[in-house]
């Protein structure tokens, strides 16, 4: 389904160092994008070039930042953010002339809250204090401030994709992670959790299909969590939202010839345009 059919397919995908950790990554990435035919893809870990190179291969438009990028088969009419920000955005024109605004975010990765909670045994107040010091809440506040004009524009679909490097409070009732709370308070909804309200029945983990063991140490399970998101606001209704990838990737350190080129699952959400 595509935008010209009244549906909108939106993906968030951490490329894992632009795909450089897996052999022959570029043709595998292109095949994945062609198979799913998304309308908008928020990319992370592009290394400052992968969004541009993928878009040029596909004949698509792009917005390229530092880690983050956006690619789309639809034309970009305005760009937001730069290499110094933790996210970049773009306004796209869809078939028929409607527009939307999309952002891709990639927040700081250290310290990682689930490690503090599960592996270090920290209590909730200490985990949240460390989360505040991580810079992620401030980084998201900067992105949400840049998104504010679009969020205030009547009838405009607005999307926020990204690898936030922190879970959602919708999955952790005991832990009100500041980033996801701020996103929700800004008026954006988590498409995966709209489609799958029960986090126990549908955990939706995106980190990590390649890491069953923490730092490849057998016997120390890697905390699995949902840290990649497609959020939305405006006249959109969630039809489906799922984690997606290719095949059954072999775990690290046996990953080099995987068909799936990332260490995250991607997230793909389909919306009806209302």
Coordinates of C-alpha atoms in Angstrom, one line a residue, residues 18-227:
X18 CA 25.6 2.5 7.4
X19 CA 25.6 -1.3 6.8
X20 CA 29.3 -1.6 7.1
X21 CA 29.2 -4.6 9.5
X22 CA 27.7 -7.0 7.0
X23 CA 29.1 -8.2 3.7
X24 CA 27.4 -6.8 0.5
X25 CA 25.1 -4.7 2.6
X26 CA 24.1 -2.1 0.0
X27 CA 22.3 -4.4 -2.4
X28 CA 20.7 -6.1 0.6
X29 CA 19.5 -2.7 1.9
X30 CA 18.1 -1.7 -1.5
X31 CA 16.3 -5.0 -1.9
X32 CA 14.7 -4.6 1.5
X33 CA 13.5 -1.1 0.7
X34 CA 12.2 -2.1 -2.7
X35 CA 10.3 -5.1 -1.2
X36 CA 8.5 -3.0 1.4
X37 CA 8.0 0.1 -0.7
X38 CA 7.7 2.6 2.2
X39 CA 6.6 6.2 1.6
X40 CA 8.9 7.6 4.3
X41 CA 12.0 6.0 5.9
X42 CA 13.7 7.5 8.9
X43 CA 17.3 6.2 9.0
X44 CA 19.8 6.2 11.8
X45 CA 23.6 5.4 11.8
X46 CA 23.9 6.7 8.2
X47 CA 27.5 7.9 9.0
X48 CA 26.6 11.1 7.1
X49 CA 26.2 9.6 3.7
X50 CA 24.0 6.4 3.6
X51 CA 20.7 8.3 3.2
X52 CA 22.0 10.2 0.2
X53 CA 23.5 7.1 -1.4
X54 CA 20.4 4.9 -0.9
X55 CA 18.2 7.6 -2.3
X56 CA 20.4 8.1 -5.3
X57 CA 20.3 4.4 -6.1
X58 CA 16.5 4.3 -5.8
X59 CA 15.8 7.6 -7.5
X60 CA 14.3 9.0 -4.3
X61 CA 14.5 12.3 -2.4
X62 CA 16.5 12.5 0.8
X63 CA 17.5 14.6 3.8
X64 CA 21.0 13.8 5.1
X65 CA 22.2 14.8 8.5
X66 CA 25.0 13.3 10.6
X67 CA 23.7 10.0 12.0
X68 CA 20.1 10.6 10.8
X69 CA 18.5 10.8 7.4
X70 CA 15.2 10.5 5.6
X71 CA 14.5 8.9 2.3
X72 CA 11.3 8.9 0.3
X73 CA 9.9 8.2 -3.2
X74 CA 8.0 11.5 -2.8
X75 CA 9.5 15.0 -3.3
X76 CA 10.9 16.9 -0.4
X77 CA 9.8 20.6 -0.4
X78 CA 11.5 21.8 2.8
X79 CA 14.3 20.5 5.1
X80 CA 14.9 20.9 8.8
X81 CA 17.8 20.2 11.1
X82 CA 21.5 19.8 10.3
X83 CA 24.5 17.6 11.2
X84 CA 24.8 19.2 14.6
X85 CA 21.3 18.1 15.7
X86 CA 20.3 14.7 17.0
X87 CA 17.6 14.6 14.4
X88 CA 16.7 15.9 10.9
X89 CA 13.3 16.5 9.3
X90 CA 11.6 17.2 6.0
X91 CA 8.3 18.3 4.5
X92 CA 7.2 16.0 1.7
X93 CA 4.5 16.4 -0.9
X94 CA 2.4 13.3 -1.5
X95 CA 0.5 12.4 -4.7
X96 CA -2.5 14.7 -4.9
X97 CA -0.7 17.5 -3.3
X98 CA -1.1 16.8 0.4
X99 CA 2.0 17.3 2.6
X100 CA 3.4 15.8 5.7
X101 CA 6.4 16.4 8.0
X102 CA 8.7 13.6 9.1
X103 CA 11.7 13.6 11.4
X104 CA 14.3 11.0 12.2
X105 CA 16.0 11.0 15.6
X106 CA 19.0 9.1 17.0
X107 CA 19.7 9.9 20.6
X108 CA 22.8 9.3 22.7
X109 CA 23.5 5.7 23.5
X110 CA 25.3 5.9 26.9
X111 CA 24.4 5.2 29.6
X112 CA 21.7 2.7 28.6
X113 CA 18.9 2.5 31.1
X114 CA 18.0 -1.2 30.8
X115 CA 21.6 -2.1 31.7
X116 CA 21.4 0.1 34.8
X117 CA 18.1 -1.6 35.8
X118 CA 18.7 -5.2 34.8
X119 CA 22.4 -5.6 35.0
X120 CA 23.5 -3.1 37.6
X121 CA 20.4 -3.5 39.8
X122 CA 19.8 0.2 40.2
X123 CA 16.5 1.4 41.7
X124 CA 14.1 3.5 39.7
X125 CA 15.1 6.9 41.0
X126 CA 18.8 6.3 40.2
X127 CA 17.9 5.0 36.8
X128 CA 15.9 8.1 36.0
X129 CA 18.6 10.4 37.4
X130 CA 21.1 8.7 35.1
X131 CA 18.7 9.0 32.2
X132 CA 18.4 12.7 32.8
X133 CA 22.2 13.0 32.8
X134 CA 22.5 11.0 29.6
X135 CA 21.4 14.0 27.5
X136 CA 18.6 12.1 25.8
X137 CA 15.7 14.1 27.4
X138 CA 17.4 17.4 26.4
X139 CA 18.1 16.1 22.9
X140 CA 14.5 15.1 22.4
X141 CA 13.3 18.4 23.7
X142 CA 15.4 20.1 21.0
X143 CA 13.8 18.0 18.3
X144 CA 10.3 18.5 19.7
X145 CA 10.9 22.3 19.8
X146 CA 11.8 22.1 16.1
X147 CA 8.7 20.1 15.4
X148 CA 6.4 22.4 17.2
X149 CA 5.3 24.5 14.2
X150 CA 4.4 21.4 12.3
X151 CA 2.5 19.9 15.2
X152 CA 0.5 23.1 15.5
X153 CA -0.4 23.2 11.8
X154 CA -4.1 22.0 11.4
X155 CA -4.6 18.9 9.4
X156 CA -0.9 18.2 8.8
X157 CA 0.3 14.6 9.4
X158 CA 3.5 14.6 11.5
X159 CA 5.9 11.7 12.0
X160 CA 8.7 11.1 14.4
X161 CA 10.8 8.0 13.7
X162 CA 14.0 7.0 15.4
X163 CA 16.3 4.9 17.5
X164 CA 15.9 6.7 20.9
X165 CA 18.3 4.4 22.8
X166 CA 15.8 4.3 25.6
X167 CA 12.6 2.2 26.1
X168 CA 9.1 3.6 26.3
X169 CA 7.1 4.2 29.5
X170 CA 4.3 2.4 27.6
X171 CA 6.3 -0.8 28.0
X172 CA 7.7 -0.2 31.5
X173 CA 4.8 0.7 33.9
X174 CA 7.3 1.1 36.8
X175 CA 9.6 3.5 34.9
X176 CA 8.4 6.7 33.4
X177 CA 11.2 7.1 30.9
X178 CA 11.5 10.9 30.2
X179 CA 11.9 10.8 26.4
X180 CA 8.8 8.8 25.6
X181 CA 6.8 10.8 28.2
X182 CA 7.9 14.1 26.5
X183 CA 7.0 12.7 23.0
X184 CA 3.5 11.7 24.3
X185 CA 3.0 15.1 26.0
X186 CA 3.9 16.8 22.7
X187 CA 0.9 15.2 21.1
X188 CA 2.5 12.3 19.3
X189 CA 1.3 8.7 19.6
X190 CA 3.4 5.5 19.5
X191 CA 2.1 3.6 16.4
X192 CA 3.3 0.2 17.5
X193 CA 1.6 0.5 20.9
X194 CA -1.6 1.7 19.3
X195 CA -1.6 -1.5 17.1
X196 CA -0.5 -3.7 20.0
X197 CA -1.7 -2.2 23.3
X198 CA -0.4 -5.1 25.5
X199 CA 3.4 -5.0 26.0
X200 CA 3.4 -8.4 27.5
X201 CA 1.6 -10.1 24.6
X202 CA 3.5 -8.1 22.0
X203 CA 6.7 -6.7 23.4
X204 CA 7.9 -5.6 19.9
X205 CA 11.6 -5.8 20.8
X206 CA 13.9 -4.1 18.3
X207 CA 17.1 -4.5 20.3
X208 CA 18.7 -6.8 19.5
X209 CA 18.2 -9.7 17.1
X210 CA 22.0 -10.1 17.0
X211 CA 22.8 -10.0 20.7
X212 CA 21.2 -12.7 22.9
X213 CA 24.1 -12.4 25.3
X214 CA 25.5 -9.2 26.8
X215 CA 28.8 -8.3 25.1
X216 CA 28.8 -11.9 23.8
X217 CA 29.3 -13.3 27.3
X218 CA 27.3 -16.6 27.4
X219 CA 25.1 -16.7 30.6
X220 CA 24.6 -13.0 30.8
X221 CA 21.4 -12.3 28.8
X222 CA 21.3 -9.0 26.8
X223 CA 18.2 -7.0 27.9
X224 CA 15.8 -7.1 25.0
X225 CA 13.7 -4.0 24.5
X226 CA 11.8 -1.7 22.1
X227 CA 13.9 1.3 21.4

